[in-house]
mmCIF file of C-alpha atoms and ligand atoms in Angstrom:
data_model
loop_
_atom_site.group_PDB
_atom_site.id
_atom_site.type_symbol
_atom_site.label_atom_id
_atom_site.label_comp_id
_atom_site.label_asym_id
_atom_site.label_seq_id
_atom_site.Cartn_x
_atom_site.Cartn_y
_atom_site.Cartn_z
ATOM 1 C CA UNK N 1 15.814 88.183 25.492
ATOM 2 C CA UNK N 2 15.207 91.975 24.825
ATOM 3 C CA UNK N 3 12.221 93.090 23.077
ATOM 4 C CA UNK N 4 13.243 94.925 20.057
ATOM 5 C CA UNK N 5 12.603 98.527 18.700
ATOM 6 C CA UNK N 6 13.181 97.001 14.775
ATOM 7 C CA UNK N 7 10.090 96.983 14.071
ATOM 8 C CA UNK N 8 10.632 100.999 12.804
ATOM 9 C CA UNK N 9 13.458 99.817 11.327
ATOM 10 C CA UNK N 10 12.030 97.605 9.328
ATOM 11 C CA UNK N 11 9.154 99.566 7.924
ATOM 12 C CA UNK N 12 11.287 102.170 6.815
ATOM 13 C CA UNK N 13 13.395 99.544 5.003
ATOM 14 C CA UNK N 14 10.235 98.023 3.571
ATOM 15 C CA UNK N 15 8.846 101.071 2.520
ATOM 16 C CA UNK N 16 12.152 102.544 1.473
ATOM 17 C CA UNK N 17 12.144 99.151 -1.013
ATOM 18 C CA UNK N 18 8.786 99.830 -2.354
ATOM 19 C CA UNK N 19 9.821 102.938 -3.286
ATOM 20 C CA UNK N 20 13.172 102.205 -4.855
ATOM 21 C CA UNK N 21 12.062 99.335 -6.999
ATOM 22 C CA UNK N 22 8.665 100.584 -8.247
ATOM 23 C CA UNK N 23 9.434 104.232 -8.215
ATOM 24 C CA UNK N 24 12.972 105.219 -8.558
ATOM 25 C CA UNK N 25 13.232 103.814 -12.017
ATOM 26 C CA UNK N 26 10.164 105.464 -14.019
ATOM 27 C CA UNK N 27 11.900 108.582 -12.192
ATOM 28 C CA UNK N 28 15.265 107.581 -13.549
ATOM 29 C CA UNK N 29 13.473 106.838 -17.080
ATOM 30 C CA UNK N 30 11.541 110.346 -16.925
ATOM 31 C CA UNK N 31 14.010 112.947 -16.079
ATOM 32 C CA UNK N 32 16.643 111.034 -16.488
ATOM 33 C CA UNK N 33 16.381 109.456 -20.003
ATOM 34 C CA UNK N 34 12.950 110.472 -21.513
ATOM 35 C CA UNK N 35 12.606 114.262 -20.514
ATOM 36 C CA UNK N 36 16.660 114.697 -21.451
ATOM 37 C CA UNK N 37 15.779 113.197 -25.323
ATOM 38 C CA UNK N 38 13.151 115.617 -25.857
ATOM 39 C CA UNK N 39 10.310 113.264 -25.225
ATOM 40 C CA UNK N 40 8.276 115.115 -22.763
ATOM 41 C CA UNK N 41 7.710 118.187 -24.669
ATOM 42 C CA UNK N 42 7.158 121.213 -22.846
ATOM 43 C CA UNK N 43 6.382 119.673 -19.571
ATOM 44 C CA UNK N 44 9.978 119.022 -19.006
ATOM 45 C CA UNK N 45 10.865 123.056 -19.043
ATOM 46 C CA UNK N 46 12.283 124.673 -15.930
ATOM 47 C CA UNK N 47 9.437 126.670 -14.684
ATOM 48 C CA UNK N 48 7.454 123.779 -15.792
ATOM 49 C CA UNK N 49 9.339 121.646 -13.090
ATOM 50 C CA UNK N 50 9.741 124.542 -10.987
ATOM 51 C CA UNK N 51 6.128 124.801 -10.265
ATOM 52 C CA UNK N 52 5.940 120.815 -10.297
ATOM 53 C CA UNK N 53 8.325 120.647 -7.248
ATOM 54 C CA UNK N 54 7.398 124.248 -5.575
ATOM 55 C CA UNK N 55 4.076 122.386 -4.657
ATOM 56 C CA UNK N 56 3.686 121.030 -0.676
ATOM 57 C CA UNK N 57 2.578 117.940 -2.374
ATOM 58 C CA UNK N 58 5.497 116.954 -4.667
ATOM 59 C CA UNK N 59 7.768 118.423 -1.893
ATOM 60 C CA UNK N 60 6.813 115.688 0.739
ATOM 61 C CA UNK N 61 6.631 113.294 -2.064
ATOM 62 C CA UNK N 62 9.897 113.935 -2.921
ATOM 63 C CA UNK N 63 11.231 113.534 0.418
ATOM 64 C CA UNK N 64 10.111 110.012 1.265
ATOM 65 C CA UNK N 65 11.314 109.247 -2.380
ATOM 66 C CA UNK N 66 14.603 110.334 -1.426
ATOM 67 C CA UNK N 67 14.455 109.467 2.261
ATOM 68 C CA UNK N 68 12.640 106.183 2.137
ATOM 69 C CA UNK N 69 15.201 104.593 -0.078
ATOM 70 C CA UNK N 70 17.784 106.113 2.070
ATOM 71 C CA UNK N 71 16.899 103.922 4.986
ATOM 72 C CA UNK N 72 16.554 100.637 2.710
ATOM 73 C CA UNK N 73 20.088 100.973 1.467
ATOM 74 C CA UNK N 74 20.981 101.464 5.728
ATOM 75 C CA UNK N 75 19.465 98.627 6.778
ATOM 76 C CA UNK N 76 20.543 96.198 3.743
ATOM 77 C CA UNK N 77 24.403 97.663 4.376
ATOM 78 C CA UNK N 78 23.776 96.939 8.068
ATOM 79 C CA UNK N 79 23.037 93.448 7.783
ATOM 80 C CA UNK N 80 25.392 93.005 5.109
ATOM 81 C CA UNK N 81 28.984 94.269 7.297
ATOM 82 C CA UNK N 82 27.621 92.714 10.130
ATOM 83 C CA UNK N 83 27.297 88.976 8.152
ATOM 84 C CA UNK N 84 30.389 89.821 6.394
ATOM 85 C CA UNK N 85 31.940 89.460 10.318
ATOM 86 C CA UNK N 86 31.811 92.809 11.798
ATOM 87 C CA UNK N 87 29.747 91.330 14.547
ATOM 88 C CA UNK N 88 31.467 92.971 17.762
ATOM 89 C CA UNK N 89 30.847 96.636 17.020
ATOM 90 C CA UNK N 90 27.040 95.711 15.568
ATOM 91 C CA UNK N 91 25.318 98.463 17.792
ATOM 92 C CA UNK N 92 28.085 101.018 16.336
ATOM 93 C CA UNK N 93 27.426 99.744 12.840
ATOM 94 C CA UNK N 94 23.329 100.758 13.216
ATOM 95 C CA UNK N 95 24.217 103.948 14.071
ATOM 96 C CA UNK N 96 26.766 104.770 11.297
ATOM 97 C CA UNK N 97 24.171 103.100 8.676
ATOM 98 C CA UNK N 98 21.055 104.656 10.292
ATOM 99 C CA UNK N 99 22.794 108.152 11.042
ATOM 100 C CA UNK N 100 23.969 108.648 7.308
ATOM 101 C CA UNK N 101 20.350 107.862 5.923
ATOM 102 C CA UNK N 102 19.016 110.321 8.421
ATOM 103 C CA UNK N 103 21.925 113.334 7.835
ATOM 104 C CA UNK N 104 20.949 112.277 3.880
ATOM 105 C CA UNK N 105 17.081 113.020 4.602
ATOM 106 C CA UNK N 106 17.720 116.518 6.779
ATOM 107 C CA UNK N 107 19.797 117.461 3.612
ATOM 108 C CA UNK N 108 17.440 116.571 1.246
ATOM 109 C CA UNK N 109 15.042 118.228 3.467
ATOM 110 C CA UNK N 110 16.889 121.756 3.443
ATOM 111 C CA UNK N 111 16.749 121.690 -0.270
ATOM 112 C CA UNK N 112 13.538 120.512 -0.725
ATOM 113 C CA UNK N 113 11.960 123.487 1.213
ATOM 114 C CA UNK N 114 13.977 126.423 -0.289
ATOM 115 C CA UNK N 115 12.883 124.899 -3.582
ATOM 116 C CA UNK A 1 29.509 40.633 -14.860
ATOM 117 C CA UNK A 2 31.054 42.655 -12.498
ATOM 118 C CA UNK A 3 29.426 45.548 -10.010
ATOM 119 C CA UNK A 4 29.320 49.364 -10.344
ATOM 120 C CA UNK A 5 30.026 50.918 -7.798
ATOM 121 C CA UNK A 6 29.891 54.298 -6.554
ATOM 122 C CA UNK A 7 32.294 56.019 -3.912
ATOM 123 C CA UNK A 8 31.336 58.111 -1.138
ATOM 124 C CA UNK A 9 33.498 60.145 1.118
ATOM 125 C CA UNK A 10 31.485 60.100 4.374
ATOM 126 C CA UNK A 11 32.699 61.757 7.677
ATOM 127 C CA UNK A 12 33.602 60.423 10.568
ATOM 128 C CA UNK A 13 34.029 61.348 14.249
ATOM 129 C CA UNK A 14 34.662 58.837 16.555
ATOM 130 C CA UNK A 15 34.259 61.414 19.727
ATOM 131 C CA UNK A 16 36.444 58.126 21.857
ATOM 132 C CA UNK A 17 39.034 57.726 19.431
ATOM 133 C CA UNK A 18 39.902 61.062 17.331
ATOM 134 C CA UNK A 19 39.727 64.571 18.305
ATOM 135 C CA UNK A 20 38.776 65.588 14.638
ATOM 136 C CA UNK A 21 36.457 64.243 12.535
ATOM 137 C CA UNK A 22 37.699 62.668 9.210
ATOM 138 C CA UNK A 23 36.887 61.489 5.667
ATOM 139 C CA UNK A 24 36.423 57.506 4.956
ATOM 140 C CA UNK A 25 35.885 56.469 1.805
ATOM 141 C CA UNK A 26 33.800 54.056 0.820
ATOM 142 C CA UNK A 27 33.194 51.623 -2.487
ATOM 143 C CA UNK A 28 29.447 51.423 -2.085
ATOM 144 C CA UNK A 29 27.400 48.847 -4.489
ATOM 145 C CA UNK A 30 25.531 51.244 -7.353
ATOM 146 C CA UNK A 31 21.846 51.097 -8.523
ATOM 147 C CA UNK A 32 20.380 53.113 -10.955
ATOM 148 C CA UNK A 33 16.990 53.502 -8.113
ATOM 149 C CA UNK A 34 19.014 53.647 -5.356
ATOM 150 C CA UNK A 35 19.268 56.699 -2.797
ATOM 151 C CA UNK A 36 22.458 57.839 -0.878
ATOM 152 C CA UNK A 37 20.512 56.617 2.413
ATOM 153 C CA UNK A 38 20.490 52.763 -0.044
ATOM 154 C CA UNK A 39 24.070 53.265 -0.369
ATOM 155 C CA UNK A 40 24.910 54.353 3.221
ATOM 156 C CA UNK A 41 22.647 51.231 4.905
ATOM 157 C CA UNK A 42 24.836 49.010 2.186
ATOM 158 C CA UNK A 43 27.996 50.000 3.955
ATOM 159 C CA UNK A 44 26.679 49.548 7.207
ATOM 160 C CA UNK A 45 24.978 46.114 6.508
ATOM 161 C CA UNK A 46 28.153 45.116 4.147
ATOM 162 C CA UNK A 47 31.149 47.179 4.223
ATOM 163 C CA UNK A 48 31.628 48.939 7.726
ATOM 164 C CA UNK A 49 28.730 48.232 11.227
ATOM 165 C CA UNK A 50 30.529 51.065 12.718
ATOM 166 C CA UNK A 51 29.015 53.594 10.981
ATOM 167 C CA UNK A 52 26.337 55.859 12.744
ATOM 168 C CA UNK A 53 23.815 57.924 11.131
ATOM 169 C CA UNK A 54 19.423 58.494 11.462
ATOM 170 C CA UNK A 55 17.103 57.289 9.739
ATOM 171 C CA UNK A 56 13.651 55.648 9.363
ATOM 172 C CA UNK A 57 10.635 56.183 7.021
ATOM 173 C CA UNK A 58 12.833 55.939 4.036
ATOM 174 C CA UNK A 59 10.054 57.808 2.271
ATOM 175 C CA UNK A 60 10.544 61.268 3.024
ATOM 176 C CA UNK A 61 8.423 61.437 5.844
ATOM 177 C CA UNK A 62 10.332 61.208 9.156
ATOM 178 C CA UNK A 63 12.230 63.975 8.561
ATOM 179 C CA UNK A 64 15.212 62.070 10.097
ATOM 180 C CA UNK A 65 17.809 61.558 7.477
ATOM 181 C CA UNK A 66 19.077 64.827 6.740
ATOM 182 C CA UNK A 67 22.876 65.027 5.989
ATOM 183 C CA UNK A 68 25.365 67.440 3.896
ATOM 184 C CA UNK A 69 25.712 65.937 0.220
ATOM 185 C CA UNK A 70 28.139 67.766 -1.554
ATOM 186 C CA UNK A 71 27.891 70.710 0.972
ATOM 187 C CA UNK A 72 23.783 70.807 0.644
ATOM 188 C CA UNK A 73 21.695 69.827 3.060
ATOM 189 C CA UNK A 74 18.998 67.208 1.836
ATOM 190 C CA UNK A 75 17.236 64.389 3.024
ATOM 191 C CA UNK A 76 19.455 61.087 2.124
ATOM 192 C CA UNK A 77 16.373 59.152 0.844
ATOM 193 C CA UNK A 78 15.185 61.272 -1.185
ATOM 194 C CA UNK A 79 18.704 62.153 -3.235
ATOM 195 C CA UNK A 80 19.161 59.786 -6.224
ATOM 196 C CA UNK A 81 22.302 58.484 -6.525
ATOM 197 C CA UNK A 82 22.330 58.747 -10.388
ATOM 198 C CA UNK A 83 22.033 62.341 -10.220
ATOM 199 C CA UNK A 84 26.051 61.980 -9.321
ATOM 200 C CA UNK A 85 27.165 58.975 -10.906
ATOM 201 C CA UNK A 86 29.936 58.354 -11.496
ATOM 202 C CA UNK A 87 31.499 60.918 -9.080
ATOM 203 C CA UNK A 88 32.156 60.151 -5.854
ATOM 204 C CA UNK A 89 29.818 61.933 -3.599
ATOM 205 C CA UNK A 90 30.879 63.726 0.042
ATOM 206 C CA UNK A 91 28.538 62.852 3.047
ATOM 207 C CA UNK A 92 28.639 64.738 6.071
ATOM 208 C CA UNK A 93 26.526 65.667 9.039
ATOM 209 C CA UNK A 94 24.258 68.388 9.025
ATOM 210 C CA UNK A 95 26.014 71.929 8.742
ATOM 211 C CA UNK A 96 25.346 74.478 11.935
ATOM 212 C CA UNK A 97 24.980 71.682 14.256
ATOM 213 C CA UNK A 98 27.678 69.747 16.845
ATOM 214 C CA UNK A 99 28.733 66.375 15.556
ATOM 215 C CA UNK A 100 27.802 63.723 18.209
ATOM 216 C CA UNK A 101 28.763 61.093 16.395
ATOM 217 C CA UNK A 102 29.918 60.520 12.406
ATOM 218 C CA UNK A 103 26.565 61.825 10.649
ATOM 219 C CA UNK A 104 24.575 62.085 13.958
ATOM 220 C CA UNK A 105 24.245 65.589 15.124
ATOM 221 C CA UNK A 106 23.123 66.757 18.376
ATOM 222 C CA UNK A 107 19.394 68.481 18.513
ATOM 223 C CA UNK A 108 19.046 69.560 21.996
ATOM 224 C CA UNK A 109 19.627 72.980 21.088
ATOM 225 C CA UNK A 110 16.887 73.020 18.296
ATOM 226 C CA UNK A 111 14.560 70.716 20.286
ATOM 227 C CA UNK A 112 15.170 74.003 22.834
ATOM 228 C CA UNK A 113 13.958 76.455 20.102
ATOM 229 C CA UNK A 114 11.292 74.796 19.383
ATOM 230 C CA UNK A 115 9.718 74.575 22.261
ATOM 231 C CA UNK A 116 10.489 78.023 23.283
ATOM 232 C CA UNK A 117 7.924 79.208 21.114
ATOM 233 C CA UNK A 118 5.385 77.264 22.679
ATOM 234 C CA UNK A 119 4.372 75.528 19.648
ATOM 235 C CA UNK A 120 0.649 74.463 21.202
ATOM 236 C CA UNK A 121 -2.628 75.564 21.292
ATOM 237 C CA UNK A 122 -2.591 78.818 23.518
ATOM 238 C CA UNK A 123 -5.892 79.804 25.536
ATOM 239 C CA UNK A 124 -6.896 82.290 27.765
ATOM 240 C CA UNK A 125 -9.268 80.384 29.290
ATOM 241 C CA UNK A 126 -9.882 76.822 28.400
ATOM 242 C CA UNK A 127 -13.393 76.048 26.924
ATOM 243 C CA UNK A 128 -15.180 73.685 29.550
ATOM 244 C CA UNK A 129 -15.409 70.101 28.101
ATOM 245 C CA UNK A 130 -18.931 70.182 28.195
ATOM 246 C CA UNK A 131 -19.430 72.962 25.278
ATOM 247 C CA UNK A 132 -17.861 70.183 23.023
ATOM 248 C CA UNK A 133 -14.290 70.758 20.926
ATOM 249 C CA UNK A 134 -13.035 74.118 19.322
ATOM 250 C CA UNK A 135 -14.380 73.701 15.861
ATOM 251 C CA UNK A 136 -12.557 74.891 12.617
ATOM 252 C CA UNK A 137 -13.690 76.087 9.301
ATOM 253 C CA UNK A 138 -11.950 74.284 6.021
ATOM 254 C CA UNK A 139 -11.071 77.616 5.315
ATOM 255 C CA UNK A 140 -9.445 78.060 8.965
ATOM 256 C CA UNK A 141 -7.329 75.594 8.632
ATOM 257 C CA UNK A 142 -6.550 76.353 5.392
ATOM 258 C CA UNK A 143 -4.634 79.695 6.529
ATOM 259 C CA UNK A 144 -2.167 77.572 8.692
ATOM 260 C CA UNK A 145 -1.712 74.125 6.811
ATOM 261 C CA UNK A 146 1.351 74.877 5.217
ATOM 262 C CA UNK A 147 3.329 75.826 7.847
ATOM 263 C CA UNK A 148 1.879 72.853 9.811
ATOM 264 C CA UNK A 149 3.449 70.710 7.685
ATOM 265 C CA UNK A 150 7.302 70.813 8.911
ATOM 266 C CA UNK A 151 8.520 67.396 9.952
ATOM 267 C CA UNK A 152 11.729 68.949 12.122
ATOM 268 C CA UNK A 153 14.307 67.556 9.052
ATOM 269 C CA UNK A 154 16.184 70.727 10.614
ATOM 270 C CA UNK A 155 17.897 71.068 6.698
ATOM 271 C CA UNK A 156 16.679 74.509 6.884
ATOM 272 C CA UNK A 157 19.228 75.091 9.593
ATOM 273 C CA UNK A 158 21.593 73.665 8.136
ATOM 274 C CA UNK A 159 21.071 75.868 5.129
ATOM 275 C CA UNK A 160 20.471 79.343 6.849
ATOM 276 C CA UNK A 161 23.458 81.967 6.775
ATOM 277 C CA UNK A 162 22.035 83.510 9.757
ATOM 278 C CA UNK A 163 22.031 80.312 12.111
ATOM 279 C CA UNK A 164 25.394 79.880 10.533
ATOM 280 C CA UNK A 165 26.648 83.490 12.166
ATOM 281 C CA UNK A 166 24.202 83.513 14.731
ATOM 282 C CA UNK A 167 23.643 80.354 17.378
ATOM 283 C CA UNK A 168 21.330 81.691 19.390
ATOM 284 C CA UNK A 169 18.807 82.410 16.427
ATOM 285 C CA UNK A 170 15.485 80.751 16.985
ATOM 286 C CA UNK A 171 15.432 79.646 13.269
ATOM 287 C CA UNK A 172 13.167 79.127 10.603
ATOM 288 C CA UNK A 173 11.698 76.231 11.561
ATOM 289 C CA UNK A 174 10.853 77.461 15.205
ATOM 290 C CA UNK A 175 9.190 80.497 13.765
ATOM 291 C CA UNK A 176 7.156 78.819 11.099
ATOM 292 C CA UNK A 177 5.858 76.842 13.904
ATOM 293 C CA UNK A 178 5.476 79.968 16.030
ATOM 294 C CA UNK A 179 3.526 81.451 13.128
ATOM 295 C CA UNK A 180 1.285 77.875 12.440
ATOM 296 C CA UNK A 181 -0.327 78.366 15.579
ATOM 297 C CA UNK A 182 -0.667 81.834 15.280
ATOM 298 C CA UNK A 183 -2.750 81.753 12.729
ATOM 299 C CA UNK A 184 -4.857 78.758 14.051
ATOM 300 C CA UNK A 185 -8.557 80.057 14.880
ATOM 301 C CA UNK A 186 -8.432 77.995 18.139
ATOM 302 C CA UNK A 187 -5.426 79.832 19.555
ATOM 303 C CA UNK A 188 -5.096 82.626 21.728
ATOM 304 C CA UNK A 189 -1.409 82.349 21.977
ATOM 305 C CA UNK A 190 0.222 85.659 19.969
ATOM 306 C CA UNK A 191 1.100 87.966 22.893
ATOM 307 C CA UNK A 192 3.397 84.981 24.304
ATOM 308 C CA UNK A 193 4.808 83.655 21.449
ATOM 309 C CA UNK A 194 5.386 87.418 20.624
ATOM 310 C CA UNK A 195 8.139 87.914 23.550
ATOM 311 C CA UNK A 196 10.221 85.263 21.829
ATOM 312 C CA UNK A 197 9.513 86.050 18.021
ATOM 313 C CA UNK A 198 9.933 89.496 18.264
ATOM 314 C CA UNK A 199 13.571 89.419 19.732
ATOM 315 C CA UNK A 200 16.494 90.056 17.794
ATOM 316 C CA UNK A 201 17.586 86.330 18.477
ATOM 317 C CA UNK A 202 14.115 86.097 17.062
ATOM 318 C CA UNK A 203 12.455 87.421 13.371
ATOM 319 C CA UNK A 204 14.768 90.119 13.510
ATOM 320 C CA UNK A 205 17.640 88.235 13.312
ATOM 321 C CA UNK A 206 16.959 86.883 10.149
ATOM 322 C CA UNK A 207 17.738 89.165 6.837
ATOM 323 C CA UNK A 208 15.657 87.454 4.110
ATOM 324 C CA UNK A 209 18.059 85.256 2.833
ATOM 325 C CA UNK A 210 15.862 82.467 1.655
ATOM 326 C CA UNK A 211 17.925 79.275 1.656
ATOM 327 C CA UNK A 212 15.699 77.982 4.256
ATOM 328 C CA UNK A 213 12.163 77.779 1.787
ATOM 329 C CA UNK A 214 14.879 76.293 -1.670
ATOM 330 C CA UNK A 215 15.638 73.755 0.629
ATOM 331 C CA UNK A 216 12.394 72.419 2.669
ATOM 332 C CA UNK A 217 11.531 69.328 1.357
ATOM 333 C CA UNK A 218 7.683 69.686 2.038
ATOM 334 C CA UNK A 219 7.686 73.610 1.298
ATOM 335 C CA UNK A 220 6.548 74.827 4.620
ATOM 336 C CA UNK A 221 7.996 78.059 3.293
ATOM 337 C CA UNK A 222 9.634 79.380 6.580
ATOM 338 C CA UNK A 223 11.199 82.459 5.105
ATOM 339 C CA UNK A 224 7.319 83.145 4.242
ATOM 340 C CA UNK A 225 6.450 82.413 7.583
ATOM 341 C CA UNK A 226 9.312 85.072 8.994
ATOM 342 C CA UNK A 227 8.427 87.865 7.094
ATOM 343 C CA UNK A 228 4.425 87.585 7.411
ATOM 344 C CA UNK A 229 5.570 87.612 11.439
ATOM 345 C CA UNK A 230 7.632 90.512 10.844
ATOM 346 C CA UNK A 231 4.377 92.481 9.007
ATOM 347 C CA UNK A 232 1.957 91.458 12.135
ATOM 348 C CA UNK A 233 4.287 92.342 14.657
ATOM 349 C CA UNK A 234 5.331 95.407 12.831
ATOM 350 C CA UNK A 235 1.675 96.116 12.651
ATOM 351 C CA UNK A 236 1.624 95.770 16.452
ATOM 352 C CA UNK A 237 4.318 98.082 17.064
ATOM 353 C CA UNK A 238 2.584 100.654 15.120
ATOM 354 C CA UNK A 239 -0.757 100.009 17.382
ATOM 355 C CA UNK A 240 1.346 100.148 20.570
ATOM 356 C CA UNK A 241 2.611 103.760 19.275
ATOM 357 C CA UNK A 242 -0.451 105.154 17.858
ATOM 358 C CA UNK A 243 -2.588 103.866 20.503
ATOM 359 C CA UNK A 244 -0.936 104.005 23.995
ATOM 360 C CA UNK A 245 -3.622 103.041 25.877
ATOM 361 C CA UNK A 246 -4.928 99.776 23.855
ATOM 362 C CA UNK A 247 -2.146 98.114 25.683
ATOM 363 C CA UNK A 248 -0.918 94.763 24.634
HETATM 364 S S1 SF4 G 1 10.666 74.019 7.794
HETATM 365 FE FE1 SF4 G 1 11.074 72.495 6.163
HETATM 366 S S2 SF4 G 1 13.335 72.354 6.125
HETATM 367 FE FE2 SF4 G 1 12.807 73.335 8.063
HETATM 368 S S3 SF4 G 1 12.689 71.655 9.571
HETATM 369 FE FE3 SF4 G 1 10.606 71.976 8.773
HETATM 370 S S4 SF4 G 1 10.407 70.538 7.066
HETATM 371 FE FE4 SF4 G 1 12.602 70.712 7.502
HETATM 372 S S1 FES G 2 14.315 58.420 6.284
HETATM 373 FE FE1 FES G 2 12.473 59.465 6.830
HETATM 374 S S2 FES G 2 12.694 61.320 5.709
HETATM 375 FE FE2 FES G 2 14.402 60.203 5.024
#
């Protein structure tokens, strides 16, 4: 039996899932709903935000909130094709899953830093 | 006054006599107290001698009367009849394991898993007799207890998606015990059990399903079990490539 590297795997998906179900939705309730409707005031103006997100702080923030998640939804589509009988090309499958959270977090990265 | 009775489809596989297994039914007396394992001894005793199938405790205890009814896997003497009167109800063998006979199934490969985890107490070096027994807090062996509980019923096999896709997963019950004596103060055992558990025929085959802790009849909690394995040996990992030269 081979001794297996999913150990990183798995962190990132745990972490990602932290993320996505504690995080993602006050995020989707503040800018998405709240801020919109008028109910943050001032603090939801552009060069409010601008400053907000032109910190190093909020920029890596930002990143693992997009990245993080990323990797969750890899590994949960992963497992999912493979159960749902794509067992053969399994290796091929990782690598598709894994390769479009990381191209997802370099993007997300090129944004975030011109920001 | 006349009977009720109760019908139940049970398989059959005669391994010297049919290539496929197939459905009997049978008219089985019905009591209001009485378990499908009642009902299956009354056809054997009454109806039909041929019929083969495990069993002993009748009390939930031996962990040897698990079978398929209506597609779930349960113990037989501890599902009430009346909770399916005045349906029939389907018997089979346990799912994800060969038929040997009707509702016997063969464990050699489970019996396998299990002991490839080396489910025993582990030491470096043995303690000489003389300096008495490994002692144990209440509060030691209150970490493992649970998962110590498992009485091999193998239902949680028989339930498990993965074990479904995957034969040569290790399964929940394996790993729970893996993880029992893991966490027992007296053991030394991790590192070994590690080059088994941390395979991806072992923890990381599994993907957090769950069926295996709905249907454990003495809530051992294997899924539990699997993922507190997969946060110490994740832990581990991280230690290995922080810290290159702890070695493991
Ligand atoms: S963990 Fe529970 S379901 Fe699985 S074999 Fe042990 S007692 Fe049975
Ligand atoms: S006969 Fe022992 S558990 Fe059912």
């Amino acid at each position: 039996m081979r001794k297996s590297n999913e150990p990183m795997l798995w962190f990132l998906f745990g972490a990602g899932g932290v993320l996505a179900a504690f995080l993602a939705p006050i995020h989707i309730l503040l800018t998405g709903i709240i801020g919109p409707a008028g109910g943050l005031g001032s603090s939801f103006e552009y060069e409010h935000v601008l400053a907000l997100v032109s910190h190093p702080v909020t920029k890596l923030y930002l990143l693992a909130l997009i990245s993080l998640p990323l990797f969750h939804w890899a590994h949960r589509f992963r497992f999912t094709v493979v159960d749902l009988g794509l067992r053969a090309s399994k290796r091929a499958i990782a690598v598709t899953f894994y390769g479009v959270a990381a191209i997802g977090s370099i993007l997300s990265a090129l944004i975030i830093v011109r920001l | 006054m006349s009977k009720e009775t109760i019908t139940l489809e049970v398989l059959r596989y005669r391994p010297e006599q049919e290539q496929e297994p197939t459905f009997q039914l049978y008219e089985s007396e019905y009591r209001e107290d009485w378990v499908v394992l009642d009902a299956i001894n009354h056809i054997k005793d009454h109806i039909d001698g041929t019929l083969s199938y495990r069993w002993s405790c009748r009390m939930g205890v031996c962990g040897s009367c698990g079978m398929m009814i209506n597609g779930e896997p349960k113990l037989s003497c501890a599902a009430f009849l009346r909770d399916y009167y005045p349906n029939p109800i389907r018997v089979e063998p346990l799912a994800n394991f060969p038929i040997e006979r009707d509702l016997v199934i063969v464990m050699d490969d489970f019996m396998e898993k299990l002991t490839s985890v080396k489910p025993w107490i582990l030491r470096e070096q043995e303690m000489p007799i003389s300096e008495g027994e490994y002692r144990q807090t209440p509060a030691e062996l209150a970490r493992y207890k649970q998962f110590s509980m498992c009485m091999n019923c193998m239902l949680c096999y028989s339930a498990c998606p993965v074990s479904a896709l995957e034969p040569d997963f290790i399964g929940p019950a394996a790993i729970a015990l893996a993880h029992r004596y893991n966490l027992d103060s007296r053991d030394q055992g991790r590192s070994w059990r590690e080059q088994v558990l941390s395979t991806e025929e072992g923890i990381w085959a599994c993907t957090y399903v769950g069926t295996c802790t709905t249907v454990c009849p003495v809530n051992v909690d294997p899924a539990g079990a699997i993922q507190q394995e997969k946060m110490s040996i994740t832990a581990e990992w991280f230690k290995g490539v922080l810290m290159p030269w702890k070695g493991r």
